[in-house]
Amino acid sequence: MSGGRKKGIHLSKLYSFSCFHSSFRDEHAQIGQKGYSRVVHCNDPDNLEAVRLNYRGNYVSTTKYTAVNFIPKSLFEQFRRVANIYFLVVACVSFSPLAPYSALSVLAPLVVVIGVTMAKEGVEDWRRRKQDIEANNRKVKVFGRNHSFHETRWKKLRVGDLVKVSKDEFFPADLLLLSSSYGDGICYVETMNLDGETNLKPKHALEVTASLQDENSFQKFKAVIKCADPNEDLYSFVGTLSYDDQQYPLSLQQILLRDSKLRNSEYIYGVVVFTGHETKVMQNATDPPSKRSKIEKKMSKIVYFLFSTLILISFIGSFFFGSETKNDIHGGKYTRWYLRPDDATVFYDSKRASLAAFLHFLTGLMLYGYLIPISLYVSIEIVKVLQSIFINQDQDMYFEETDRPAHAHTSNLNEELGQVDTILSDKTGTLTCNSMDFVKCSIAGIAYGHGRTEVEMALERRKRDGPPEVCDASSKILGSKGDVADSGKSIKGFNFRDVRIMNGQWVNEPHSDAIQKFFRVLALCHMAIPDVNKESGEISYEAESPDEAAFVIAARELGFEFFERTQSSISLHELDSSGKKVDRSYKLLQVLEFTSNRKRMSVIVRNPENQLLILCKGADSVMFERLSEDGRLFEARTKDHINKYAEAGLRTLVVAYRELGEEEYQLWEEEFVKAKTSVSADRDALVDAAADKIERNLILIGATAVEDKLQKGVPECIDKLAKAGIKIWVLTGDKMETAVNIGYACSLLRQGMKQIVITLDSPDINALEKKGDKEAIAKASSESVTKQIREGQSQLNSAKESSVMFGLIIDGKSLDFALKKNVDKSLLELANNCASVICCRSSPKQKALVTRLVKRGKGKTTLAIGDGANDVGMLQEADIGVGISGVEGTQAVMSSDFSIAQFRFLERLLLVHGHWCYRRIATMICYFFYKNVTFGFTLFWFEAYASFSGQPAYNDWYMSFYNVFFTSLPVIALGVFDQDVSARLCLKYPLLYQEGVQNILFSCARKLSWLVNGVISSMMIFFITTTSMIDQPFRKDGQVIDYEVLGVTMYTCVVWAVNCQMALSINYFTWIHHFFIWGSIALWYAFLVIYGLLSPTVSTTAYQVLVEACAPSPFYWLATLLVVVSTLLPYFCYKAFQTWFQPMYHDIIQRRQSEGSEAATSIELPVKNKRQNPKERPGDRQS
């Protein structure tokens, strides 16, 4: 049953694994108390106590609704919108005599709109349910009552079940690891779905259960787990295992979390501890922060404005109605005797005119309700969903190498993509590939590796004041020493070229012994695991980071191949000093792991010559101080090389070693074992202190330099975004020199740009830090940062008249003080006046705080883009979060609003889709309000004409279908398909993007002009119709028009006018636009014919009105033509004047394109509001 169990490997002998052994700590005393009451009976389903506990099953549901609560919950969601509540109240009141129309005509469109939105919600929720069904029905092997393993579905698992999970399978629940294919219970898991990290994490079973491997042993296995109750903490677990009358402490190292994956281990056995929604991943399943676009927020204000207008005109109508009603009795006589005020109801009672006026006010609230666009919200949702589909399907944002398209995780922020003012970007994995290549090294004070990076080429261009050419990210210009790239296939992680040490030639170098030691350290000092392909025999490596993989690969390519990790040993195929390949095995005694605090990693090995060696690699900031006096022979030259590597944008590590004495090691090992077996709270500090003692008096060998290459197209993309007027901030954890030079390589910093550097790396601050006075350090640091910010501002002020641009560079220590309450505004003011900003050595928290500062301080749209779990805070804080689906996992993507595979796709996402979506949504909303104001005010003018009697101008069903059928489809077509200019021209003229940043198309003036246009259109429709038609012979027999004909004529003019207005607003016609616009008009006539054929009791005022009265009369058609042309004329004249004399960006491009001269690049686009684009260079502005 044990299959391919790896009995020979006991990785727990190493410190890095042996430290995982659990020990009883203070928190274990809480077992059984509140919050620590979980009891799991392992492999004992018939236990009465287990039956009584009755824990939840493993079924998981992530849906928002269920079959039972869908209708009530969805209705609650719909009526959270104030417009829908209004129409619901109107629908209820329409059953009373107050209503100016039938209840059904109000209720029907409300039901349609609410129904469509609920259907959309239902479809989205069903998709989530299908994902749940797929997850719940995955298969896993469980130990059954017949004492053998059989397959079952995930959802059928119960707490206490014994399961077997094979390599590359996901864990179905939170499991306690019992044993694995490795003899001592080690296994490796990938937690990418939990925390976004792709590096493998080792887990370790208890020694007492590690031997459980076959069905016979499991048949006898019974145990009880007592642990903490279900909680969301992914990084802690407290419990005990009672087995064979003994208690054993449990920690996170024995827990395998649901949705993590088994890797590099053939199989594991485990016991289910938490199931379903009690698992830690489901406890962490919270909704991301709710984000709404600025246009959507402003849209609500327009709705409130229209509500105010509705109340105002209802009040005006009721006031005049009350006055007229009161005056109907004058001197005891009836003024309007034909209305029979002597026999009136309460709704029209001259003796109670105030009450009648109030009731008329309520009638007016219902009558003028068509000012509020009932279908606006559902139309916008439909449009945004379709826009998102187009983003997802864009072939130009599809990355073939990883088979990843762009993906919109939300449709709420589409138009926000067109208004981005500032981009805050991570560097590693976002601007760069996060695929490390070993490029250069310094050994014994000699630099090796002649390849030139993008940063080096950018530096050379700066030195010779050359043009900012853009080179392909994969290109390398090599030196002149014959170090040309081999013609063979490229090797991932290795881009090193130097004939002096390649192909075994290092044996001829003066310091061949140092070179040999250097690459031995790289081949031995790591946590990588070799994975041999059984078919090809090729070896690949699973490493904790891309850097570590690059080092092991470099050692292999230069003759030191790590091929096997056995019981406490590492084996290499290596070249000896004579150039022959030999196999050498090194006994691995201790591994002192890399941490962010230690900034180094060490291994202690015994070589075949029985020498004890400590091999160490780490950051230069901690390594040089650990060198012995005799070990500093090459220090000056190595430091010089490290500085040059940093300037070239490379990541560096220092490599050192020393030989240990047997007695020294024995004494240290005793202290170290004592520290790591300590159960005190300061155990970790004791372990670090012990490790620090042995990592002393090292001998310097050299330094490594790896390159994180720029992604393809990054410089061009940043250059284009800068021309669009978008400010770009880079927030990175890299050191300042690396970040600055990467900035030059990707065009963020440019030739001639002056740098304002804010840093606390000064002699005064360093001296205070050595003294350790924290208060003095904080005070001096705060004063220094404030002073540097003031000096930077004075530099900007003195250069105001010149065209010099500035770049701001600030380090992480300075950021801590610059983000304080009294300083942050000064920092933001300084940064706003700089063309580029780079924040170095930034922590994840600082990234989020900087993003918040920019978002709140500027009040404009911010976009954050990143690829790792450390970028999640920044993505969620920004108005828009864009995740890069790179190699650091999926945490950033899962937390983002949009995801793309490469940074360069951001150019198209913003300049094309963002611009289009902003323009479409802004125009769509303005048009929606225009058409409703036009329609609503014709009702008001008619009521004024009819003495504010409350009589509607139109048939009930005319009004009901206006927003739903006759005017809604053209506006949806505009929102989905309209383009002011093509995608090619959007990219060619990036300054066009400023229309969205400056909010030109949804400004207060723009919205007001559409509302005024609606009022003017309604006046023209009503007054021209009534003036030209009333009292004129209309029918063949000489009859004048009646109420029914006037209503149909006005309504026809409204339908024609608003749809033709749409045609004038569209820039890019498709057959869909034509079909919806002219089809909506045709639908009105078809409806009028069909509805008019119904019985007069159903069709009422519409009975045969078109067929018998309107269609035969030329007057009807002439009046329609006259009114529609008159209505469109003001907008047409305004549009023509604006296009020729006050053109917007897109007007100029359209005109040049129509004239056939759009290829010209000398025409300048006007900058609205006299805003100067801070990132423009001379000659950048184009038409």
XYZ file of C-alpha atoms in Angstrom, residues 98 100 317-318 320-321 324-325 336 339 347-348 360 363-364 367-368 939-940 942-953 1043:
32
model
C -55.363 59.704 -7.075
C -53.712 59.733 -13.337
C -49.032 72.439 -10.581
C -50.833 71.925 -7.251
C -52.109 76.760 -9.642
C -54.677 73.968 -9.421
C -58.066 77.873 -9.969
C -60.249 75.598 -7.864
C -66.227 77.132 -14.619
C -66.955 71.336 -14.423
C -60.302 65.772 -5.360
C -61.968 68.856 -6.817
C -53.287 67.115 -6.676
C -51.168 63.096 -8.309
C -48.419 65.276 -9.793
C -47.732 61.988 -13.249
C -44.268 63.514 -13.603
C -46.585 66.227 -19.665
C -46.031 69.381 -17.602
C -49.861 69.862 -21.377
C -51.099 69.932 -17.799
C -50.508 73.681 -17.663
C -52.457 73.973 -20.928
C -55.268 71.948 -19.331
C -55.473 74.183 -16.218
C -53.325 71.754 -14.199
C -56.158 69.295 -14.140
C -53.914 66.247 -13.673
C -54.914 64.894 -17.052
C -51.969 63.057 -18.722
C -51.210 63.957 -22.330
C -57.304 64.772 -27.278
